[in-house]
PDB file of C-alpha atoms in Angstrom:
ATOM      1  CA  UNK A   8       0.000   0.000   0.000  1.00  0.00           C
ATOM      2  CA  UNK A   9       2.823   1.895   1.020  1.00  0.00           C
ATOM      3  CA  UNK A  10       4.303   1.911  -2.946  1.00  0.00           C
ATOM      4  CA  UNK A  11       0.600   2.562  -4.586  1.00  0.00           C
ATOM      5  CA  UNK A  12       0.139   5.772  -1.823  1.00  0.00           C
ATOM      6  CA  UNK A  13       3.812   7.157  -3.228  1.00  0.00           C
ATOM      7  CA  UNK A  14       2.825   6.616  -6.417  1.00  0.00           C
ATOM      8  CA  UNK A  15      -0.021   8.336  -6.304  1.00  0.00           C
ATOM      9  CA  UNK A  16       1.356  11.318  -4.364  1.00  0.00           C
ATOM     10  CA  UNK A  17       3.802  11.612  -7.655  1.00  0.00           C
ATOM     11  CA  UNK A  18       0.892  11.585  -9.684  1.00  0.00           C
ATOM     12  CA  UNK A  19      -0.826  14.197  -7.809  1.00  0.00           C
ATOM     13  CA  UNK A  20       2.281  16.660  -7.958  1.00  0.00           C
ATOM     14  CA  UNK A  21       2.358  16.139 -11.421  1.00  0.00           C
ATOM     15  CA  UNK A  22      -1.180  17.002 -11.918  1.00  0.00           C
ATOM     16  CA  UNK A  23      -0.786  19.828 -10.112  1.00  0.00           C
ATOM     17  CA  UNK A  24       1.787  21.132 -12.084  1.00  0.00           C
ATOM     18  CA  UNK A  25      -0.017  20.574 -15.335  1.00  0.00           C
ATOM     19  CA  UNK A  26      -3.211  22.552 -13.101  1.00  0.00           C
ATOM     20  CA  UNK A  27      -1.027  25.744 -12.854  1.00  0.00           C
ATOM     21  CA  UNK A  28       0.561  25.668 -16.263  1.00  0.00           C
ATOM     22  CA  UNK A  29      -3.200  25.613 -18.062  1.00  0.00           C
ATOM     23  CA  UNK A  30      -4.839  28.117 -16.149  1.00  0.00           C
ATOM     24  CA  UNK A  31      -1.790  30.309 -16.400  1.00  0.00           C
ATOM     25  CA  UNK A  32      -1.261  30.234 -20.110  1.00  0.00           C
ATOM     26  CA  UNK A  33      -5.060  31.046 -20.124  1.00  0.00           C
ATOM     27  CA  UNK A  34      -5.477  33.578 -17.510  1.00  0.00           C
ATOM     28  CA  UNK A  35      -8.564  31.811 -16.047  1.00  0.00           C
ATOM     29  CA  UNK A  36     -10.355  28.894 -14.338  1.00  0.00           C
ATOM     30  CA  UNK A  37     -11.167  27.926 -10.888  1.00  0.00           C
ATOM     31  CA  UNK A  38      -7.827  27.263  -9.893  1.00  0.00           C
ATOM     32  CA  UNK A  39      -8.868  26.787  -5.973  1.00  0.00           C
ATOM     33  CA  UNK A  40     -11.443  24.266  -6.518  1.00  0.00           C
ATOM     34  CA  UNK A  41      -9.406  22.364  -8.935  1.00  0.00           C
ATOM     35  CA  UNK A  42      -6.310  21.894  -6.471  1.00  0.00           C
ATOM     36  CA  UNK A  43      -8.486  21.506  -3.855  1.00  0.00           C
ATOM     37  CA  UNK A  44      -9.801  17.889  -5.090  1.00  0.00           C
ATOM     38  CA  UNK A  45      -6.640  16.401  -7.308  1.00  0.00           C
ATOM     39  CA  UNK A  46      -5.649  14.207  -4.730  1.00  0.00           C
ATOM     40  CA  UNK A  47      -9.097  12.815  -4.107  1.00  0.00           C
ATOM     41  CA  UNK A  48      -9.344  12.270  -8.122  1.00  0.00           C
ATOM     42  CA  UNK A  49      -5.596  10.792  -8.714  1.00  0.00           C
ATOM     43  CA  UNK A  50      -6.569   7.951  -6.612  1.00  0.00           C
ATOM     44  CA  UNK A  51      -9.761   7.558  -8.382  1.00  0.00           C
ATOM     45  CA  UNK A  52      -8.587   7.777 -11.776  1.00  0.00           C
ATOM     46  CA  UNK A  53      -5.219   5.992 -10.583  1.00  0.00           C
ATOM     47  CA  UNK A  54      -6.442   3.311  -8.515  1.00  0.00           C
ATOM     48  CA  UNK A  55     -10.197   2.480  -8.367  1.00  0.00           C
ATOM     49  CA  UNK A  56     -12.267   4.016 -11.451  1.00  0.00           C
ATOM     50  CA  UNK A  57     -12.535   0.851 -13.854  1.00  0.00           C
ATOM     51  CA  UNK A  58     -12.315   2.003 -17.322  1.00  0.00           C
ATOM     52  CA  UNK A  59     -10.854   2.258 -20.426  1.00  0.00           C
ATOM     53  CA  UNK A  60      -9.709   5.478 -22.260  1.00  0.00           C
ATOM     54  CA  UNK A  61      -9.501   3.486 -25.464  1.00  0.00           C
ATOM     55  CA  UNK A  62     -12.943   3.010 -25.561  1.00  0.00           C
ATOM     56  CA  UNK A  63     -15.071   5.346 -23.146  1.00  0.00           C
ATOM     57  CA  UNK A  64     -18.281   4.430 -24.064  1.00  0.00           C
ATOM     58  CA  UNK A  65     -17.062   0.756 -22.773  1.00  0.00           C
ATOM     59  CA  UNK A  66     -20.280  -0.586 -21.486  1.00  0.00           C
ATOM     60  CA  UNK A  67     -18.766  -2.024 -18.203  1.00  0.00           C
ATOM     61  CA  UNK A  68     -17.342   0.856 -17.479  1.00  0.00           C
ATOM     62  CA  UNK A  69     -17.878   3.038 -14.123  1.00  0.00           C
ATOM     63  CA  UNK A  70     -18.162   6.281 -14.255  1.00  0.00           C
ATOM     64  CA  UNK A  71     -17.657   9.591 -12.877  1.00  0.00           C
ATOM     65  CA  UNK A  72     -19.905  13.272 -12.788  1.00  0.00           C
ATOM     66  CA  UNK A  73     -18.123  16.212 -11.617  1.00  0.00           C
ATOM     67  CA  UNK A  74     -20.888  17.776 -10.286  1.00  0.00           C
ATOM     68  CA  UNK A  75     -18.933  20.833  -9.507  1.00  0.00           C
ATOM     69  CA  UNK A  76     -18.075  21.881 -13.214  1.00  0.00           C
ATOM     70  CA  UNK A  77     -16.082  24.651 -12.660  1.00  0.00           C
ATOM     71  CA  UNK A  78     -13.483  22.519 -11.503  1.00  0.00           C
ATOM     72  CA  UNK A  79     -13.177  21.303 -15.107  1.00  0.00           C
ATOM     73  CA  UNK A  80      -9.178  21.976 -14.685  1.00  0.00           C
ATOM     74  CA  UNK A  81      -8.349  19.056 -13.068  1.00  0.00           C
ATOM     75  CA  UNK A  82     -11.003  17.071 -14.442  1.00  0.00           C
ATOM     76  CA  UNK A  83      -9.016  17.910 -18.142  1.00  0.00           C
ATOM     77  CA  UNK A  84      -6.223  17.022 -16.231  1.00  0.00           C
ATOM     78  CA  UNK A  85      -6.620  13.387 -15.279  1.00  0.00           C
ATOM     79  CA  UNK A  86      -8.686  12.476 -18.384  1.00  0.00           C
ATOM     80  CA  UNK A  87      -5.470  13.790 -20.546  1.00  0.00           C
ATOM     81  CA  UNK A  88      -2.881  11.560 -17.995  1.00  0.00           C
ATOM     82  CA  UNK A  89      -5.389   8.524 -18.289  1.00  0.00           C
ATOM     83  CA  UNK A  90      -4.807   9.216 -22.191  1.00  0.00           C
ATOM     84  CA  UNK A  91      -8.298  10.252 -23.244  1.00  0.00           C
ATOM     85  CA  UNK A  92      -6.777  12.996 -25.613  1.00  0.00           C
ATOM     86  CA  UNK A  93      -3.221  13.928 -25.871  1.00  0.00           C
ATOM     87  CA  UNK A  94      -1.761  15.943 -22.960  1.00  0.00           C
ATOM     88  CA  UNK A  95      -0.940  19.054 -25.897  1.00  0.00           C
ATOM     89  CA  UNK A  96      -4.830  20.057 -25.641  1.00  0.00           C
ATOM     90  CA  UNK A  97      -4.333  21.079 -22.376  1.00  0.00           C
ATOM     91  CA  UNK A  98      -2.870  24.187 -23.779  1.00  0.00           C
ATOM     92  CA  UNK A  99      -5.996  25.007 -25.313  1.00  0.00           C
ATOM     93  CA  UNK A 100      -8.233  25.766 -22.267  1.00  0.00           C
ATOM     94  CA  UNK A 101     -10.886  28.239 -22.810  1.00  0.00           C
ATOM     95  CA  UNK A 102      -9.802  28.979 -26.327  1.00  0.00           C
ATOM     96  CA  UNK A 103     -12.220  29.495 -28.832  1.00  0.00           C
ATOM     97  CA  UNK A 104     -12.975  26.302 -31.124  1.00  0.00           C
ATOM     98  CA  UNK A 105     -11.304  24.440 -28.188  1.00  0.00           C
ATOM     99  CA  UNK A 106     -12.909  21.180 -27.040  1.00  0.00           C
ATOM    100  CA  UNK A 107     -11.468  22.087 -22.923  1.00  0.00           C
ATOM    101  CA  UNK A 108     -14.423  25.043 -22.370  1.00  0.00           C
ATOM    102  CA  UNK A 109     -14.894  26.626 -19.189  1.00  0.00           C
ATOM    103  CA  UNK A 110     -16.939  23.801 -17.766  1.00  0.00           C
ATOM    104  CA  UNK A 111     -16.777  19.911 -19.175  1.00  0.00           C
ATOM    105  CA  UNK A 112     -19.114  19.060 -22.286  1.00  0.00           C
ATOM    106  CA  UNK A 113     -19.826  15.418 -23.170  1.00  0.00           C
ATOM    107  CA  UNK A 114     -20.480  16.300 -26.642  1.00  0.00           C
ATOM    108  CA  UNK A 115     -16.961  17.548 -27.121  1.00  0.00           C
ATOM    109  CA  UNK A 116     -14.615  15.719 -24.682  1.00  0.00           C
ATOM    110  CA  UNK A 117     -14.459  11.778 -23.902  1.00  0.00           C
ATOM    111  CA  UNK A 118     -14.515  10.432 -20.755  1.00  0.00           C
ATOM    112  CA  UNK A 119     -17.139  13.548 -20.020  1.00  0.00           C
ATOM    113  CA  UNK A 120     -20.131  11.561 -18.564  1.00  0.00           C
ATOM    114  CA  UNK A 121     -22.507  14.666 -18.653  1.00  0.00           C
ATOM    115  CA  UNK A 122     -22.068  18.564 -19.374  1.00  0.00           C
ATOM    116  CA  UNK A 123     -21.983  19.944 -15.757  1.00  0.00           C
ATOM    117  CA  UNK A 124     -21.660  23.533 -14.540  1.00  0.00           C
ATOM    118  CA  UNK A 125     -25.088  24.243 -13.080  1.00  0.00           C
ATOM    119  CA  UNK A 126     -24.282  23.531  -9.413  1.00  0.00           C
ATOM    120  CA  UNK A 127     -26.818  20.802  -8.204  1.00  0.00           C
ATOM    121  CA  UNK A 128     -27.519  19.017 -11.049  1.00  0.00           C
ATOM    122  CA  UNK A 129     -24.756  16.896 -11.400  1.00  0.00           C
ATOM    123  CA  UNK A 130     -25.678  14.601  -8.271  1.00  0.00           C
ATOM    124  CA  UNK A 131     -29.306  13.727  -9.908  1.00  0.00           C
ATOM    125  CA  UNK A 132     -27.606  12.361 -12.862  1.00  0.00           C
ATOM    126  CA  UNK A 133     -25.420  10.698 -11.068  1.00  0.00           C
ATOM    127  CA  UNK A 134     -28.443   8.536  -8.770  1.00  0.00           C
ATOM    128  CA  UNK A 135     -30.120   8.464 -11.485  1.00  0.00           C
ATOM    129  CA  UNK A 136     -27.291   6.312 -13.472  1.00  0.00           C
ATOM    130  CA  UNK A 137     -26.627   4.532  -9.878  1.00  0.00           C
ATOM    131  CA  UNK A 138     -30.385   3.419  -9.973  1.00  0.00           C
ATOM    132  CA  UNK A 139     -30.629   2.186 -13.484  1.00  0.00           C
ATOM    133  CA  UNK A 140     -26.921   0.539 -12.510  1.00  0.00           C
ATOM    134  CA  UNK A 141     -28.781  -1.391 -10.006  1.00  0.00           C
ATOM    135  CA  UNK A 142     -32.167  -2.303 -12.127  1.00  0.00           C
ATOM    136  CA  UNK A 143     -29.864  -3.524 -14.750  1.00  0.00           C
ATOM    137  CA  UNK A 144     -27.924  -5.537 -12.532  1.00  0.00           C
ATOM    138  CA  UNK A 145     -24.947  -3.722 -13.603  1.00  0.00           C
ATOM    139  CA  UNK A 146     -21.847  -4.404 -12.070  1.00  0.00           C
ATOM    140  CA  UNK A 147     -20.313  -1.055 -12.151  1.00  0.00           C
ATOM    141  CA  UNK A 148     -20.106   1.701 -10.438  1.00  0.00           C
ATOM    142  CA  UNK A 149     -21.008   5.795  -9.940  1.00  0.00           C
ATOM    143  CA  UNK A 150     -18.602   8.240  -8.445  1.00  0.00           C
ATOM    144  CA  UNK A 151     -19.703  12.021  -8.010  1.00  0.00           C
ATOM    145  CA  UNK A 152     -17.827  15.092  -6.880  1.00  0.00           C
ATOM    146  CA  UNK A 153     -19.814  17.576  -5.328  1.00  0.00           C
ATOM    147  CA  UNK A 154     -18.870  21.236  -4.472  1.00  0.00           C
ATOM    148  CA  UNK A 155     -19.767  22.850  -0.702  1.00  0.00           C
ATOM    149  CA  UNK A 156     -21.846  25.625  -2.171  1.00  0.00           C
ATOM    150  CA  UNK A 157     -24.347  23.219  -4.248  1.00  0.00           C
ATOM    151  CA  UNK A 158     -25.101  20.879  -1.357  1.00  0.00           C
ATOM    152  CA  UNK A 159     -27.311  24.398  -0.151  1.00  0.00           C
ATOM    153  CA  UNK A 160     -29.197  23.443  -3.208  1.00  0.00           C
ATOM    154  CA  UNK A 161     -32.669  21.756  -2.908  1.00  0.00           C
ATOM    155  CA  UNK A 162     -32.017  19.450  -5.795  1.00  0.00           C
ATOM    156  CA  UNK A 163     -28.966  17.536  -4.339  1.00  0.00           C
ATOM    157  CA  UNK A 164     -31.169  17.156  -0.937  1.00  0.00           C
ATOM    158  CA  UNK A 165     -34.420  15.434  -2.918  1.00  0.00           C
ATOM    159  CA  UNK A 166     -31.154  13.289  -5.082  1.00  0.00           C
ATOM    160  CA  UNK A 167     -30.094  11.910  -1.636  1.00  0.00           C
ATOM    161  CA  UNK A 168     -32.908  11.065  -0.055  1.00  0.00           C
ATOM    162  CA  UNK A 169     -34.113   9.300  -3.238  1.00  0.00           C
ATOM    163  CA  UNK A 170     -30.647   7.578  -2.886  1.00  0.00           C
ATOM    164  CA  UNK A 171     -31.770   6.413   0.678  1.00  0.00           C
ATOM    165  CA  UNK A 172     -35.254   5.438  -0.651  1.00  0.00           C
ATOM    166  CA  UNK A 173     -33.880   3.075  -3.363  1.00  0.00           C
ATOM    167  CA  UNK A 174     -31.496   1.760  -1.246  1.00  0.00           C
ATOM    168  CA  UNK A 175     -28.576   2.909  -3.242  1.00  0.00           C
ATOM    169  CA  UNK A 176     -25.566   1.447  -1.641  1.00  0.00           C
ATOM    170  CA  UNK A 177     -22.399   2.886  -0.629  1.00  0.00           C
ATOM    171  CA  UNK A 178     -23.170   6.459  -1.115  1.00  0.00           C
ATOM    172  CA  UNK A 179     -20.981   8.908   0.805  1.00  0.00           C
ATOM    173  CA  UNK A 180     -22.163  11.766   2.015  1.00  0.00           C
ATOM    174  CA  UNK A 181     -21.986  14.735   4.656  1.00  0.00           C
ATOM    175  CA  UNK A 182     -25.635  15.031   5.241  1.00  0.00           C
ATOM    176  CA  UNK A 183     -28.779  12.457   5.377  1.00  0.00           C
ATOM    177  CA  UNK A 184     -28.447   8.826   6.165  1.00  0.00           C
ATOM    178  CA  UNK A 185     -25.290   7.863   4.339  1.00  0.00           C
ATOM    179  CA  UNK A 186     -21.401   6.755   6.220  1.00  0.00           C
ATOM    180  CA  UNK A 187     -19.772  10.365   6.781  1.00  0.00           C
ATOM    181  CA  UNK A 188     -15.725  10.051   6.462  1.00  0.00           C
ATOM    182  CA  UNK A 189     -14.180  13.029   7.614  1.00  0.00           C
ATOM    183  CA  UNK A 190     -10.583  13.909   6.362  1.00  0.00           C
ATOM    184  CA  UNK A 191      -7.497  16.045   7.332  1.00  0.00           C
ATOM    185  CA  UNK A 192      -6.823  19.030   4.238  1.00  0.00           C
ATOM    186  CA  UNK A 193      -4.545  17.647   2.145  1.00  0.00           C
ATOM    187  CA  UNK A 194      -3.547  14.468   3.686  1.00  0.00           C
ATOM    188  CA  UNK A 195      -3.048  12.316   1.480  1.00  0.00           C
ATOM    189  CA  UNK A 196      -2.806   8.824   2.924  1.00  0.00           C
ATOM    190  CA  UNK A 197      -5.688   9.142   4.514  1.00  0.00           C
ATOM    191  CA  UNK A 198      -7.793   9.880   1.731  1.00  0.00           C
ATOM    192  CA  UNK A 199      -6.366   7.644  -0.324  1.00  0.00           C
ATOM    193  CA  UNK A 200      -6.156   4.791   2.088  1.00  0.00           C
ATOM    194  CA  UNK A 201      -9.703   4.970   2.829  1.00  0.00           C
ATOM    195  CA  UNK A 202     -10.662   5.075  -0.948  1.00  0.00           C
ATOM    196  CA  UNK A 203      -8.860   2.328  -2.178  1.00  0.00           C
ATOM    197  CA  UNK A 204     -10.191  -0.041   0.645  1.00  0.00           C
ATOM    198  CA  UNK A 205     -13.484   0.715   0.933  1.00  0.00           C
ATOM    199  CA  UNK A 206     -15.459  -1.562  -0.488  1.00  0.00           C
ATOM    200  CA  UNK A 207     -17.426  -0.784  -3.143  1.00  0.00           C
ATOM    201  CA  UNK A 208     -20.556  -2.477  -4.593  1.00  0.00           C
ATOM    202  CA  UNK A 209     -23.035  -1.336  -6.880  1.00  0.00           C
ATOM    203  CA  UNK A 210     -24.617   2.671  -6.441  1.00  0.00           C
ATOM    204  CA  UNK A 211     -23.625   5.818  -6.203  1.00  0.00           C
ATOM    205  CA  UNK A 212     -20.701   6.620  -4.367  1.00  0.00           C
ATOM    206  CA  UNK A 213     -20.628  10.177  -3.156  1.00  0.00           C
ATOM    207  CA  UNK A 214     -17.162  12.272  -1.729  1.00  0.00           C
TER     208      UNK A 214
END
């Protein structure tokens, strides 16, 4: 575990870097809420998300909303070093005719899941995919990244107790009746620890 955690801490310095250079050479995007979540989404792009950037409509495939769209940074990031598009785009963030806009678009980008931006949205889809996941008998599963500001939003409150209703398991959570994990800023090994033992069966899996 010891080796994986390292590994992933190299990762995450990388991304980091990459973070900064893009949002330099554009003079824009939500650098903050971009740095603030790398580590969390090295060691799920690293480490736990099953799928294939060859083929990202891959049925089998689990998949990830980032509810919080204005973090699109880091979200380009990852899906660039998981080799979804060559890591030269990143250059083009926020430049007109460029497929990296200001918040993710599924139309444009693989690996994009659903065009997110409007905070609150992005945790409906994301039980809504968990509950057709589990009516299918699907084995995978839903990860979504919400933002502090959108959980004031009535829509992710009616998402979670829908969750609860449907018995959507393993969803994380700070509010309602889901397992709360609490987490020092920053460290690393904790975060990552708990997230690549957890286990994780089918629903909607919420950090």
């Amino acid at each position: 575990m010891a080796d994986i955690i390292r590994e992933l801490e190299k990762k995450s310095n990388i991304a980091r870097q990459k973070i900064l250079k893009m949002t330099t050479e554009c003079e824009g995007g939500h650098l903050a809420g971009s740095l603030s979540c790398t580590d969390l989404l090295v060691a799920l792009y690293f480490h736990i998300l099953n799928h294939r950037p060859n083929k990202p409509l891959w049925e089998k495939r689990d998949r990830f909303i980032l509810s919080k769209g204005h973090a699109a940074p880091v979200f380009y990031v990852l899906l660039s070093m998981s080799g979804y598009f060559p890591d030269e785009e990143l250059s083009t963030l926020r430049k007109i005719d460029s497929r990296l806009q200001g918040h993710p678009d599924c139309k444009k980008l693989p690996g994009v899941e659903i065009s997110t931006g409007s905070l609150g949205q992005g945790f409906s889809a994301a039980v809504g995919m968990a509950l057709g996941y589990k009516y299918d008998n699907h084995k995978g599963h839903i990860f979504c990244l919400l933002g502090d500001g959108e959980c004031d939003e009535g829509q992710v409150w009616e998402a979670a107790m829908f969750a609860s209703n449907y018995d959507l398991k393993n969803i994380t959570a700070k509010t309602f009746p889901f397992l709360i994990q609490r987490f020092e800023l920053h460290d690393f090994f904790s975060r990552a620890v708990y997230l690549v033992t957890v286990p994780v069966n089918n629903g909607c899996y919420v950090f």
